[in-house]
Short mmCIF file of C-alpha atoms in Angstrom, two decimals:
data_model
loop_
_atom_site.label_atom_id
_atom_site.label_comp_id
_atom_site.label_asym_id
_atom_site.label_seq_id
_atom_site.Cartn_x
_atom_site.Cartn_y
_atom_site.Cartn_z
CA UNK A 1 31.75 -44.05 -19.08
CA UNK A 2 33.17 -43.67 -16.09
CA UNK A 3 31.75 -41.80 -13.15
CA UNK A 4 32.81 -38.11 -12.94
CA UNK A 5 34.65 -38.82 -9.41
CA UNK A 6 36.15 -41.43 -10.39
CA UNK A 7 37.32 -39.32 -13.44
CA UNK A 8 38.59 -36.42 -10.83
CA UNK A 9 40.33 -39.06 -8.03
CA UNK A 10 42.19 -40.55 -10.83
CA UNK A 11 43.18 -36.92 -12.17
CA UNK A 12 44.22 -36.14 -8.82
CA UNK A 13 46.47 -38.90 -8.46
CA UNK A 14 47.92 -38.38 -11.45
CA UNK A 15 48.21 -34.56 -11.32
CA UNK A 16 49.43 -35.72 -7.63
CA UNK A 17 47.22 -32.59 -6.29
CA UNK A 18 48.01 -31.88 -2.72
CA UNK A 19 44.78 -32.50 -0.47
CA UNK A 20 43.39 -29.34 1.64
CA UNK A 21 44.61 -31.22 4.99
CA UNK A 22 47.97 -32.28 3.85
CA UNK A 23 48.98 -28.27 3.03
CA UNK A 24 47.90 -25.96 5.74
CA UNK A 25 48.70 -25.16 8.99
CA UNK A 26 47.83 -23.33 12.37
CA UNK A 27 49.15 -20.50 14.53
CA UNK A 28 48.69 -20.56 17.85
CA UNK A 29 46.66 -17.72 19.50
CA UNK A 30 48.54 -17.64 23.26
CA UNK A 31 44.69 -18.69 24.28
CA UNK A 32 45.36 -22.56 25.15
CA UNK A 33 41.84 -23.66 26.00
CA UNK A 34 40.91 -21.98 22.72
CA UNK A 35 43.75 -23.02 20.48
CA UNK A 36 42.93 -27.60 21.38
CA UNK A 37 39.05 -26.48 21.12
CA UNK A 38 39.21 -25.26 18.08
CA UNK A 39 42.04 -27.76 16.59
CA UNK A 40 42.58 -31.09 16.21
CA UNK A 41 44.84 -34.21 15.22
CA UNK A 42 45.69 -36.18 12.19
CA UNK A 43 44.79 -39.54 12.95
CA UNK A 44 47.01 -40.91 10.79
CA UNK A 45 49.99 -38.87 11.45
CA UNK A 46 49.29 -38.23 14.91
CA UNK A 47 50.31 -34.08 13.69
CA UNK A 48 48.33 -31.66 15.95
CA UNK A 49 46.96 -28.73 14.66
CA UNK A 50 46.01 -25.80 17.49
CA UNK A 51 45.27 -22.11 17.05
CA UNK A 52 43.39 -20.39 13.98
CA UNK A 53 44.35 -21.59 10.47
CA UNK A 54 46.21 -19.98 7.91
CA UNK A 55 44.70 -17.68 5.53
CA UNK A 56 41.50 -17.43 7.42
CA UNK A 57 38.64 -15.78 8.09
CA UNK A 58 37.51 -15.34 12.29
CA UNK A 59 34.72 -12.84 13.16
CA UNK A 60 34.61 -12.34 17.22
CA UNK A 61 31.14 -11.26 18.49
CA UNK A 62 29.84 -10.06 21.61
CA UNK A 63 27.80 -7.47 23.74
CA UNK A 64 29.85 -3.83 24.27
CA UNK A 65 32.33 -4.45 27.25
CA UNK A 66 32.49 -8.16 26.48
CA UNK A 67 36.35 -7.55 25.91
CA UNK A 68 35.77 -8.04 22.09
CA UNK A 69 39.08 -6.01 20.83
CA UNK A 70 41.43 -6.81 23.60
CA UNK A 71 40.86 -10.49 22.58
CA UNK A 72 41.25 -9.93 18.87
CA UNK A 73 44.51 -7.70 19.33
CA UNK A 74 45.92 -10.20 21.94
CA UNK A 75 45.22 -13.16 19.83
CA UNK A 76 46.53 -11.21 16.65
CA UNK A 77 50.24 -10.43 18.75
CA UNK A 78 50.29 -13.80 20.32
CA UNK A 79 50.17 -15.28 16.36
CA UNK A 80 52.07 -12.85 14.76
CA UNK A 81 54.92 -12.54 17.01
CA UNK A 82 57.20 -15.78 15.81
CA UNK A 83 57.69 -13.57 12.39
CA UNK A 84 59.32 -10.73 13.99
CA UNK A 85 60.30 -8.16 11.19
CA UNK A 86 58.48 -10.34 8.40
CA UNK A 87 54.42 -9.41 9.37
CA UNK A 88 52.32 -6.85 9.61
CA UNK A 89 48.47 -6.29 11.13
CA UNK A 90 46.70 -3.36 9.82
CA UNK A 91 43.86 -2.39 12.07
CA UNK A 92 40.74 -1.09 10.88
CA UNK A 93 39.81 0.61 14.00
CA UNK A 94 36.42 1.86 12.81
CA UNK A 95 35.38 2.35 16.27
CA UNK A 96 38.32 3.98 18.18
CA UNK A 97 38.53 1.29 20.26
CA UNK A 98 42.23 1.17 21.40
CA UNK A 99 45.24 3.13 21.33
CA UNK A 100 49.28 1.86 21.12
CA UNK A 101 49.32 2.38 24.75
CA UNK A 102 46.26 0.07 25.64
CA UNK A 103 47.86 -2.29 22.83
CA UNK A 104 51.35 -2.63 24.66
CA UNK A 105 49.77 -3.08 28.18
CA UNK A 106 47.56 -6.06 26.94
CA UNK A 107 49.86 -8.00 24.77
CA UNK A 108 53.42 -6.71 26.27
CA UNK A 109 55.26 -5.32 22.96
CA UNK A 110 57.07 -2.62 23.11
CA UNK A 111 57.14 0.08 20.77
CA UNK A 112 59.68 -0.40 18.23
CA UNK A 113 57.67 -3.91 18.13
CA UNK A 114 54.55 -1.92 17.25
CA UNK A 115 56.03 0.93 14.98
CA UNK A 116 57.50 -1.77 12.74
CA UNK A 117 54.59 -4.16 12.68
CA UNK A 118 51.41 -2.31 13.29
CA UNK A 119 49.55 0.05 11.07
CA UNK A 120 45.85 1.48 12.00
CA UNK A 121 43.56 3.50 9.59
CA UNK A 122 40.48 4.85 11.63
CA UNK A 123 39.31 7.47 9.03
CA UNK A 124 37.68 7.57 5.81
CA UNK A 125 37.59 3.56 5.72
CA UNK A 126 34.41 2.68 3.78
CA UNK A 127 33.54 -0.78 2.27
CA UNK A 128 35.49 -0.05 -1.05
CA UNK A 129 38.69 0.79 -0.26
CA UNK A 130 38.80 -2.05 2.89
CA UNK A 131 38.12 -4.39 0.01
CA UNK A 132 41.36 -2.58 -2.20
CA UNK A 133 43.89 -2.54 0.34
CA UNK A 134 43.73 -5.83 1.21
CA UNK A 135 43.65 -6.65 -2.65
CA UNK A 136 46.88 -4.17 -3.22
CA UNK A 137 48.47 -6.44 0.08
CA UNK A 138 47.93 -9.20 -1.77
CA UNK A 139 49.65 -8.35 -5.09
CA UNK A 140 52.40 -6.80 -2.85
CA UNK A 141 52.86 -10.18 -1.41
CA UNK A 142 52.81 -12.00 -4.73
CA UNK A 143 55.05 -9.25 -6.45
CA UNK A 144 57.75 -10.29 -3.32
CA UNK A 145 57.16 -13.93 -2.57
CA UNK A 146 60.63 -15.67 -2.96
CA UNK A 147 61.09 -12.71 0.33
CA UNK A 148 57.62 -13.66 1.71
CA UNK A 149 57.79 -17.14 2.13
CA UNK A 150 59.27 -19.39 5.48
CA UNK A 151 59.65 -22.90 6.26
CA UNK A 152 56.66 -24.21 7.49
CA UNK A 153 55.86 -26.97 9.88
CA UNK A 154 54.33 -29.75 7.66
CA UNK A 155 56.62 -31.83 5.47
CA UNK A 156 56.34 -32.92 2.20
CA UNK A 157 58.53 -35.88 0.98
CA UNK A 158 60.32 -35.29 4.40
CA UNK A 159 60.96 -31.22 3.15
CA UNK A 160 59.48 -28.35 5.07
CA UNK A 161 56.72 -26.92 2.90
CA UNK A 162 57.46 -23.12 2.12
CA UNK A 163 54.21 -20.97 3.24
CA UNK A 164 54.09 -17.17 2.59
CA UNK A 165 54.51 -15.10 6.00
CA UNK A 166 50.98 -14.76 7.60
CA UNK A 167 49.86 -11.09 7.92
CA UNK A 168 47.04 -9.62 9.88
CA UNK A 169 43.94 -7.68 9.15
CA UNK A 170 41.58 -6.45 12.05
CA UNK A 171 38.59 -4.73 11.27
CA UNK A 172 36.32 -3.39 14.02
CA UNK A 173 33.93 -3.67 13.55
CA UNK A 174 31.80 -4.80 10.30
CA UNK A 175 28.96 -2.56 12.33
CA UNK A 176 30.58 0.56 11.08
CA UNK A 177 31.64 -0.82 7.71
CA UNK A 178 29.59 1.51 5.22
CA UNK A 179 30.09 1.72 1.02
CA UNK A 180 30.92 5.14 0.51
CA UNK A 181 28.29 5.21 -1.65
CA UNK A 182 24.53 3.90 -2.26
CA UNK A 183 24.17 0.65 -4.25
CA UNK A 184 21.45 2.44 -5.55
CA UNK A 185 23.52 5.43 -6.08
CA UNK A 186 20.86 7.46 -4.21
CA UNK A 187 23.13 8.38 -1.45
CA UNK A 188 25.85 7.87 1.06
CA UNK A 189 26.48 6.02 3.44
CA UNK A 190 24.98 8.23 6.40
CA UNK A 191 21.25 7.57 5.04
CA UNK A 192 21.95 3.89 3.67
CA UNK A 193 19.67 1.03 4.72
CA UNK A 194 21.37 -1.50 6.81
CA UNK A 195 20.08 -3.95 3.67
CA UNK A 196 22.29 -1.69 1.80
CA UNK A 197 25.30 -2.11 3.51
CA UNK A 198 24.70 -6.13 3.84
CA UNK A 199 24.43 -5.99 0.45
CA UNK A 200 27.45 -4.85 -0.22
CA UNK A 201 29.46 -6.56 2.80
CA UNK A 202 28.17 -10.11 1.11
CA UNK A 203 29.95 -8.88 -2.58
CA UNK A 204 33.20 -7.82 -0.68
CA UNK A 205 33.49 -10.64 1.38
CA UNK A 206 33.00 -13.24 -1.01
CA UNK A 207 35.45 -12.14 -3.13
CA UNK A 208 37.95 -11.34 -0.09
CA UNK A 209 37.80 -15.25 0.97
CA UNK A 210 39.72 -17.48 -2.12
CA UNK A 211 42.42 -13.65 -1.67
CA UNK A 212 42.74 -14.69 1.95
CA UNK A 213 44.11 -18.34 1.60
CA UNK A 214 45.86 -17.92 -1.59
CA UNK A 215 48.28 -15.04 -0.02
CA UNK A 216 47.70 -16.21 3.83
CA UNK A 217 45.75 -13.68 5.11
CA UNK A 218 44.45 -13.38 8.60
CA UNK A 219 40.94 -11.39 9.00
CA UNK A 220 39.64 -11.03 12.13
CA UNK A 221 36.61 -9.01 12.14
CA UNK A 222 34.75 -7.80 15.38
CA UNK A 223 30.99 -7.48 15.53
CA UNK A 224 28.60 -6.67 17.88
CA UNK A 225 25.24 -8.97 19.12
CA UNK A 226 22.43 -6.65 19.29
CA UNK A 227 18.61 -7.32 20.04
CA UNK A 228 16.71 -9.16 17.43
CA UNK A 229 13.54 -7.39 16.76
CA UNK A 230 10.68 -10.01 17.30
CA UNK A 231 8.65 -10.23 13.56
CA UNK A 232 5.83 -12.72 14.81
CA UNK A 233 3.44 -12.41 17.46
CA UNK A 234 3.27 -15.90 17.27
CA UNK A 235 6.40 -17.67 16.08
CA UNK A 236 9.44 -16.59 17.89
CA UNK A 237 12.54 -15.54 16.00
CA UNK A 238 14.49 -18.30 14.07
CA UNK A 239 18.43 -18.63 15.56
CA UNK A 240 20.65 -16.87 13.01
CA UNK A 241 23.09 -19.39 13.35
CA UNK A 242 23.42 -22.05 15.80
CA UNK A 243 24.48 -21.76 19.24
CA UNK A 244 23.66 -18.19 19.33
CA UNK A 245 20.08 -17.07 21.41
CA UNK A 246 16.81 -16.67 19.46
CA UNK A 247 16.68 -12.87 20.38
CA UNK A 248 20.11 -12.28 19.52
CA UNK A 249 21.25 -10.52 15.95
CA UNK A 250 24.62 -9.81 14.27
CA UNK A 251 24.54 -7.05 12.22
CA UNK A 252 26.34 -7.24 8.66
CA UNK A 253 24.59 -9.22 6.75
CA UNK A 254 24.27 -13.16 6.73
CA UNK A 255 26.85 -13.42 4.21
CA UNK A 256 29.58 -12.24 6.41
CA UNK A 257 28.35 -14.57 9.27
CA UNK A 258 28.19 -17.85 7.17
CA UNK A 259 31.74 -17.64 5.25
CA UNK A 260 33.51 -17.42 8.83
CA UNK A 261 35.97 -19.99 9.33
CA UNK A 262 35.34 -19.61 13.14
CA UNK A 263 33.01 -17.57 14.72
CA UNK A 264 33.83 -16.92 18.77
CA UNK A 265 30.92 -15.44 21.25
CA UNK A 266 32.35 -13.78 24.26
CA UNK A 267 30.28 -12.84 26.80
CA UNK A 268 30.69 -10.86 30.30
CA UNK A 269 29.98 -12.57 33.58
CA UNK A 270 29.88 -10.76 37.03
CA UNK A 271 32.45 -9.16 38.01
CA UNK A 272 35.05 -10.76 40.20
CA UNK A 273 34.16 -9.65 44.55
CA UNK A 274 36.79 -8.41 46.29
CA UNK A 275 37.62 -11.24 48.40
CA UNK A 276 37.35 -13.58 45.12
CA UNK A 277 40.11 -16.44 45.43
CA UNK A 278 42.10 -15.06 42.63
CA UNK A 279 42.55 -11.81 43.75
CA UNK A 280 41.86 -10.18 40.12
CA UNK A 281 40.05 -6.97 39.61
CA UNK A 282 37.59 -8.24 36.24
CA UNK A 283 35.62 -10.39 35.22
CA UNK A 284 35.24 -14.08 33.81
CA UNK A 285 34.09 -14.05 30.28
CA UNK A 286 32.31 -17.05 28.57
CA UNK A 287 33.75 -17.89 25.45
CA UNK A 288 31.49 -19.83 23.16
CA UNK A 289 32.77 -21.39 19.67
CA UNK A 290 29.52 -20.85 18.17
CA UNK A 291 31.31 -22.39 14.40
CA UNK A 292 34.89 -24.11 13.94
CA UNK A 293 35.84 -26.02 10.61
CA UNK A 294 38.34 -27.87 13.10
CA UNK A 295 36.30 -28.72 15.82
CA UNK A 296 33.14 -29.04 17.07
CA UNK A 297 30.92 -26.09 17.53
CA UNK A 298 28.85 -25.09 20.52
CA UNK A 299 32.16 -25.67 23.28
CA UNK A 300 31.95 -22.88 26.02
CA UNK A 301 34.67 -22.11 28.76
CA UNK A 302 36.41 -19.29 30.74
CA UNK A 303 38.43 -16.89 30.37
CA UNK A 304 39.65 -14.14 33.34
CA UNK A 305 39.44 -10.65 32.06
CA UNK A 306 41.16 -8.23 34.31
CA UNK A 307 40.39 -4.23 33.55
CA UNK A 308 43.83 -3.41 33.40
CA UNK A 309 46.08 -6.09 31.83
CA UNK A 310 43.07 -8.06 29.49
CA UNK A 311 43.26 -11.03 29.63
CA UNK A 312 45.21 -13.23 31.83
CA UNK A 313 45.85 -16.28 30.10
CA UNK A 314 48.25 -17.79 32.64
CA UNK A 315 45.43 -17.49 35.14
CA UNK A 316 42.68 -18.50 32.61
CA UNK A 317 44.39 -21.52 32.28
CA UNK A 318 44.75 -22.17 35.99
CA UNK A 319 41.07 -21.83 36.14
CA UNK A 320 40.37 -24.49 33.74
CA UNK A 321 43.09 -27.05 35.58
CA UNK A 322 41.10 -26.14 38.96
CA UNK A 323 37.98 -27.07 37.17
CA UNK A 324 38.96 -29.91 35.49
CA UNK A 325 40.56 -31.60 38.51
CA UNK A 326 44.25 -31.03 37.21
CA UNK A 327 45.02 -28.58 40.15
CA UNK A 328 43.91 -30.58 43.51
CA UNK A 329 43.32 -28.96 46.83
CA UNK A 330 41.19 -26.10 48.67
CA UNK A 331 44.04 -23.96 50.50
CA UNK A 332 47.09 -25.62 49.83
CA UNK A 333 47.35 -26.70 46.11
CA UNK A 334 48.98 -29.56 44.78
CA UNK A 335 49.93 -29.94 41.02
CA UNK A 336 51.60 -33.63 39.66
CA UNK A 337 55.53 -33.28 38.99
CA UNK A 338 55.82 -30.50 41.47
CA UNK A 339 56.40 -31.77 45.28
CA UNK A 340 55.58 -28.22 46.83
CA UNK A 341 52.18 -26.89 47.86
CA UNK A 342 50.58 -23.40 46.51
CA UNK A 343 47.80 -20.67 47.46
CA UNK A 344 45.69 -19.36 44.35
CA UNK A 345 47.22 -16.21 44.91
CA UNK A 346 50.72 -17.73 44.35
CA UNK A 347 50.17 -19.11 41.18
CA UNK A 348 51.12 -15.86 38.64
CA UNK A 349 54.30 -15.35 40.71
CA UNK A 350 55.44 -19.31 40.32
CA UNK A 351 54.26 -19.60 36.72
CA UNK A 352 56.23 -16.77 35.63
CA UNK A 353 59.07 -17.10 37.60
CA UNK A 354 59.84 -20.90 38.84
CA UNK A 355 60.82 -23.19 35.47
CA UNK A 356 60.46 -25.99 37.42
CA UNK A 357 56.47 -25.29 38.38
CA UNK A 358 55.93 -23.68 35.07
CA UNK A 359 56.70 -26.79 33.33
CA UNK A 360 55.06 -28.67 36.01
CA UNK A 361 51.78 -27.14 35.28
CA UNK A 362 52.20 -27.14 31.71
CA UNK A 363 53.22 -31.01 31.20
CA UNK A 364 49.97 -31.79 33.96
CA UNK A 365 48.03 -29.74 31.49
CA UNK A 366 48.52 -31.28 28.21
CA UNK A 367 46.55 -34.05 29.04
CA UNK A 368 43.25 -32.44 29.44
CA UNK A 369 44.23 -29.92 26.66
CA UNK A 370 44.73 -32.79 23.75
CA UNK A 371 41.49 -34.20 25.34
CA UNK A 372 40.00 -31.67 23.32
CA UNK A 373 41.29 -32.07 20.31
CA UNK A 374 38.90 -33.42 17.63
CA UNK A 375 40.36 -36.38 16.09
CA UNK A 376 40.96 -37.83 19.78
CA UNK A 377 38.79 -40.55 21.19
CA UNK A 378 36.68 -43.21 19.91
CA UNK A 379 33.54 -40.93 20.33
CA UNK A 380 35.15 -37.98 18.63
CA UNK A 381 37.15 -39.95 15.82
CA UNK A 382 37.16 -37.39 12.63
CA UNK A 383 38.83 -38.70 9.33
CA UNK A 384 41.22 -35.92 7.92
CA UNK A 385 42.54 -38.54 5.35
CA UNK A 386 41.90 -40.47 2.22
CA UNK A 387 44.06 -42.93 1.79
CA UNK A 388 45.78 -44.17 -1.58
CA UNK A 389 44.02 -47.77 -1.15
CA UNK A 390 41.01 -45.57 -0.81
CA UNK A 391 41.92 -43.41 -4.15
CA UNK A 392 42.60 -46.93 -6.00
CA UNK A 393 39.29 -48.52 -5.00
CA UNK A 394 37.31 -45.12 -6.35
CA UNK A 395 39.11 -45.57 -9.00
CA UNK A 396 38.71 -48.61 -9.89
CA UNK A 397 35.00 -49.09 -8.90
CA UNK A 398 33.86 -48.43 -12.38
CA UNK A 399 36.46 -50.18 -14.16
CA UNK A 400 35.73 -53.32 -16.34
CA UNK A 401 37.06 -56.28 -14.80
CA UNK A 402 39.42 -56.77 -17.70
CA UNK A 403 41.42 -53.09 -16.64
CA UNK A 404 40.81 -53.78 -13.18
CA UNK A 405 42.73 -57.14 -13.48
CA UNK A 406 45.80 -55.21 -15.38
CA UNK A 407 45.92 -52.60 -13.13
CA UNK A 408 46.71 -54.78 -10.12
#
């Protein structure tokens, strides 16, 4: 008898079943530090895959003023924008975070971009019909797919593979996301144990993640890190998940926390002084990648957070070059592939404005950028692949010699 995988490898091969990492791909997030972090490369193919993946599931925590929504609804834009007139992001805005007008200063859309792309219910959401609508946008999408579908990036038999349209859904934040009524059916949701609600977050969400990749599904969902409460005298507090503080708590429910594709930390430094070389009125925020399934967890960096724009990414990026030796000087900057020196506070004006430093910058960049990349380096190698001489030797490793020998 031959052993079951050996049983399933040859029925793949034979069914020729497309592996996970052959068939999906990435969006980028406008968030460059963030997007080679949390990617990585084909080793084989040498493909590079940056941004959040298709179909998935992000949750985005942090303490209140730790710039939590402007990051979700800038990262949201940033990926949905290439499908202009295809997408939509529907924003659970549980918390009355934002308005249109906060949304178009941050991520620069107008608002014809908005009205035709951008739907947010702030009322009467409750854990039930969250759960529906993105059920009912998922048969939508199904009912329409020959009009739902675009030529992806990855190539199969040297033909773009057809993906449906990616689509958006923002809910902020799981905190606030109540069943309308008790599991127990002893009350509603203004007297319901936060076991309660966990409870029923952990049914919804497990059932939400196999609807997500199937019809290509974005959630982002926005929590909040509170205080654990200390239960031992004399043990402290277990981590709730790695890379997070032992007296730090995510409300929810574990179940919510553990399916996450990616889970991102952001958290609020001090706030820039007034003579501060970049001239920004904010902050820096540390963003940690407390869980990736493309990278390596635990990676923290910068990002500048100014009060009125969010966040700058062309100077976020500048900050990591400066760090990272890219950018050289103290006054006068120099950049390789640009023969003209800069001041810090020159650098927004130039990026946006002079094609010549802007690609400059970018191509001195991309360096340190794939550095990141998992996949990349001897110390960081990560196999993506089986190969079909790999296939045929599973295969084969149970065979008797006799169908071994006629097989070859």
């Amino acid at each position: 008898t031959l052993f079951p995988y050996t049983t399933l490898f040859r029925s793949m091969k034979e069914l020729k079943i497309e592996r996970d990492f052959e068939v999906y791909t990435t969006y980028k997030t406008g968030f460059d530090e963030f997007d080679y972090r949390n990617g990585f490369i084909n080793p084989e193919t040498k493909q590079q895959f940056t941004g959040l993946r298709e179909g998935s599931y992000t949750m985005v925590i942090g303490p209140s003023g730790s710039g939590k929504t402007t990051f979700v609804l800038q990262t949201v834009v940033n990926m949905a924008k290439p499908f202009k007139g295809r997408t939509i992001i529907m924003h659970y805005d549980l918390e009355g975070a934002t308005s249109p007008a906060r949304i178009m200063t941050t991520t620069g859309v107008t608002e014809d971009w908005l009205t035709e792309h951008y739907i947010k219910k702030d009322n009467g959401v409750y854990a039930e019909n969250f759960y529906n609508d993105i059920v009912a946008h998922a048969k939508l999408k199904k009912d329409n797919k020959e009009d739902l579908l675009y030529e992806s990036d990855l190539l199969d038999n040297g033909k773009p593979v057809m993906k449906y349209v990616p689509s958006f859904i923002i809910l902020d934040s799981l905190a606030l996301l109540m069943p309308e009524k008790n599991l127990d059916e002893e009350g509603t949701g203004s007297n319901m144990s936060a076991a309660q609600a966990a409870k029923a977050n952990s049914s919804i969400f497990k059932k939400l993640i196999p609807i997500l990749g199937e019809c290509n599904i974005n959630l982002i969902v926005v929590n909040h890190v509170n205080k654990a409460i200390q239960t031992s005298m004399y043990q402290p507090n277990q981590k709730q998940v790695n890379y997070m503080k032992q007296d730090e708590s995510v409300p929810g429910g574990n179940t919510a926390i553990y399916l996450a594709n990616n889970l991102i930390k952001l958290n609020a430094k001090a706030a820039f002084k007034d003579d501060d070389k970049y001239k920004l009125k904010g902050f820096p925020i540390e963003c940690t990648i407390i869980k990736s399934r493309g990278n390596r967890a635990g990676q923290s960096f910068e990002l500048l957070y100014t009060q009125e724009y969010g966040f700058n990414t062309p100077m976020s990026k500048f900050n990591m070059a400066k760090n990272a030796g890219v950018v050289e000087g103290t006054t006068y900057l120099t950049i390789p592939g640009y023969d003209k020196k800069f001041r810090n506070s020159e650098f927004i004006e130039l990026y946006k404005d002079n094609k010549e430093f802007k690609l400059a910058f970018d191509n001195a960049c991309k360096p340190l950028l794939e550095s990141y990349l998992s996949g990349v380096g001897s110390g960081d190698q990560v196999k993506f692949a089986i190969t079909d001489d790999e296939i045929n030797d599973i295969i084969n490793k149970d065979l008797p010699e006799e169908e071994k020998k006629s097989k070859k």
